[in-house]
Each structure stands twice: as C-alpha cells, then as structure tokens.
Coordinates of N, CA and C in Angstrom, one line a residue:
M136 N 0.8 -1.2 0.0 CA 0.0 0.0 0.0 C 0.9 1.2 0.0
G137 N 0.5 2.2 -0.8 CA 1.3 3.5 -0.9 C 1.1 4.3 0.3
K138 N 2.0 5.3 0.5 CA 1.9 6.3 1.6 C 2.1 7.7 1.0
T139 N 1.4 8.6 1.7 CA 1.6 10.0 1.3 C 1.7 10.9 2.6
Y140 N 2.4 11.9 2.5 CA 2.6 12.9 3.6 C 2.3 14.2 3.0
Q141 N 1.5 15.0 3.7 CA 1.1 16.3 3.2 C 1.5 17.4 4.2
T142 N 1.9 18.5 3.7 CA 2.2 19.7 4.5 C 1.6 20.9 3.8
T143 N 1.0 21.8 4.7 CA 0.3 23.0 4.2 C 0.7 24.1 5.2
A144 N 1.1 25.3 4.6 CA 1.3 26.5 5.4 C 0.0 27.3 5.4
I145 N -0.4 27.7 6.6 CA -1.6 28.5 6.8 C -1.3 29.8 7.5
N146 N -1.7 30.9 6.9 CA -1.4 32.2 7.4 C -2.5 32.6 8.4
A147 N -2.4 32.1 9.6 CA -3.4 32.3 10.7 C -2.7 32.1 12.0
P148 N -3.2 32.6 13.1 CA -2.6 32.3 14.4 C -2.6 30.8 14.8
L149 N -1.5 30.3 15.3 CA -1.4 28.9 15.6 C -2.5 28.4 16.5
E150 N -2.9 29.1 17.5 CA -3.9 28.6 18.4 C -5.2 28.4 17.7
K151 N -5.6 29.3 16.8 CA -6.9 29.2 16.1 C -6.8 28.0 15.1
V152 N -5.7 27.8 14.4 CA -5.6 26.7 13.5 C -5.7 25.4 14.3
W153 N -4.9 25.3 15.3 CA -4.8 24.0 16.1 C -6.1 23.7 16.7
A154 N -6.9 24.7 17.2 CA -8.2 24.4 17.8 C -9.2 23.9 16.7
T155 N -9.0 24.3 15.5 CA -9.8 23.8 14.4 C -9.5 22.4 13.9
I156 N -8.2 22.1 13.8 CA -7.9 20.8 13.2 C -7.4 19.7 14.1
R157 N -7.3 20.0 15.4 CA -6.7 19.0 16.3 C -7.4 17.6 16.4
N158 N -8.7 17.6 16.3 CA -9.4 16.4 16.4 C -9.4 15.7 15.0
F159 N -8.6 14.6 14.9 CA -8.4 13.8 13.7 C -9.7 13.4 13.1
H160 N -10.8 13.2 13.9 CA -12.0 12.6 13.4 C -13.0 13.7 13.0
D161 N -12.7 15.0 13.2 CA -13.5 16.1 12.8 C -13.0 16.8 11.6
M162 N -13.7 16.6 10.5 CA -13.3 17.2 9.2 C -14.3 18.3 8.8
S163 N -15.1 18.8 9.7 CA -16.1 19.8 9.4 C -15.5 21.0 8.8
W164 N -14.2 21.3 9.1 CA -13.6 22.5 8.5 C -13.3 22.3 7.0
A165 N -13.4 21.1 6.5 CA -13.1 20.9 5.1 C -14.3 20.3 4.4
S166 N -15.5 20.8 4.7 CA -16.7 20.3 4.2 C -16.9 20.5 2.7
N167 N -16.1 21.4 2.1 CA -16.2 21.5 0.6 C -15.4 20.4 -0.1
V168 N -14.6 19.6 0.7 CA -13.8 18.6 0.1 C -14.2 17.2 0.6
I169 N -14.4 17.2 1.9 CA -14.7 15.9 2.6 C -16.2 15.8 2.9
E170 N -16.8 14.9 2.2 CA -18.3 14.7 2.3 C -18.6 13.8 3.5
E171 N -17.7 12.9 3.8 CA -17.9 11.9 4.9 C -16.6 11.5 5.6
C172 N -16.6 11.6 6.9 CA -15.4 11.2 7.7 C -15.9 10.2 8.7
T173 N -15.5 9.0 8.6 CA -15.9 7.9 9.5 C -14.7 7.5 10.4
A174 N -14.9 7.5 11.7 CA -13.9 7.0 12.6 C -13.9 5.5 12.5
V175 N -12.7 4.9 12.5 CA -12.5 3.5 12.4 C -11.8 3.0 13.7
G176 N -12.4 2.1 14.4 CA -11.9 1.6 15.7 C -12.4 2.5 16.8
D177 N -11.7 2.3 18.0 CA -12.2 3.0 19.2 C -11.2 4.1 19.8
K178 N -10.2 4.4 19.0 CA -9.3 5.5 19.5 C -9.9 6.9 19.3
A179 N -9.7 7.7 20.2 CA -10.2 9.1 20.1 C -9.5 9.9 19.1
G180 N -10.0 11.0 18.6 CA -9.4 11.8 17.5 C -8.2 12.5 17.9
D181 N -7.8 12.4 19.2 CA -6.5 13.0 19.6 C -5.5 12.0 20.1
E182 N -5.7 10.7 19.7 CA -4.9 9.6 20.2 C -4.1 9.0 19.1
I183 N -2.8 8.8 19.3 CA -2.0 8.2 18.2 C -2.5 6.9 17.8
G184 N -2.6 6.6 16.5 CA -3.1 5.4 16.1 C -4.6 5.5 15.7
A185 N -5.2 6.6 15.9 CA -6.6 6.8 15.5 C -6.7 6.7 14.0
Q186 N -7.8 6.0 13.5 CA -7.9 5.8 12.1 C -9.3 6.4 11.6
R187 N -9.3 6.8 10.4 CA -10.5 7.4 9.8 C -10.6 6.9 8.3
L188 N -11.8 7.0 7.8 CA -12.1 6.7 6.4 C -12.7 8.0 5.8
L189 N -12.1 8.6 4.8 CA -12.6 9.8 4.2 C -13.3 9.5 2.9
N190 N -14.5 10.0 2.7 CA -15.3 9.9 1.5 C -15.4 8.4 1.1
N191 N -15.4 7.5 2.0 CA -15.5 6.1 1.8 C -14.4 5.6 0.8
A192 N -13.3 6.2 0.8 CA -12.2 5.8 -0.1 C -10.8 5.9 0.5
F193 N -10.5 6.9 1.3 CA -9.2 7.1 1.8 C -9.0 6.7 3.2
H194 N -8.2 5.7 3.5 CA -7.9 5.2 4.9 C -6.7 6.0 5.4
E195 N -6.9 6.6 6.6 CA -5.8 7.4 7.2 C -5.6 7.0 8.6
T196 N -4.3 7.1 9.1 CA -4.0 6.8 10.5 C -3.2 7.9 11.0
L197 N -3.5 8.4 12.2 CA -2.8 9.5 12.9 C -1.5 8.9 13.5
L198 N -0.4 9.3 12.9 CA 0.9 8.8 13.3 C 1.6 9.6 14.4
E199 N 1.3 10.9 14.5 CA 1.9 11.8 15.4 C 1.0 12.9 15.8
L200 N 1.1 13.4 17.0 CA 0.3 14.5 17.5 C 1.2 15.3 18.4
N201 N 1.5 16.5 18.1 CA 2.4 17.3 18.9 C 1.9 18.7 19.1
D202 N 1.4 19.0 20.3 CA 0.8 20.3 20.6 C 1.9 21.4 20.5

C-alpha cells in the first residue's frame, strides 16, 4: 500500500488553526472537500493510532500529534 505525507502552510494564528484541526475525526472545517469522515476503531481523535475513512475511499492513520 502506498503512503503519502502532506504539508500545508496556513497564514493564521497557531492557536486558532490548532483548535480547528486538532481532532483527527472532525473534518467539518473541510466540508467543501470531505463529504464523509468515519472514525474506524475505538481510538479518540487526539490519540496516536486513530484511524479514519474519508469519503468512503481514503484510509488514514494518525501517526503523530504534537501540541
């Protein structure tokens, strides 16, 4: 299975951005791109190893979380 890593620079205060995106299972901030985000397994959205399924096609795993 292939892997991808993404990086995006956002021109906004760190605290505001982090408050918006910290929960791995909450993609409401990207509703124009993500139609469905399903948590897979029982890990919380701020727990390493949390998994999600985006748009019933893309499987993702949270590998690192650093406040």
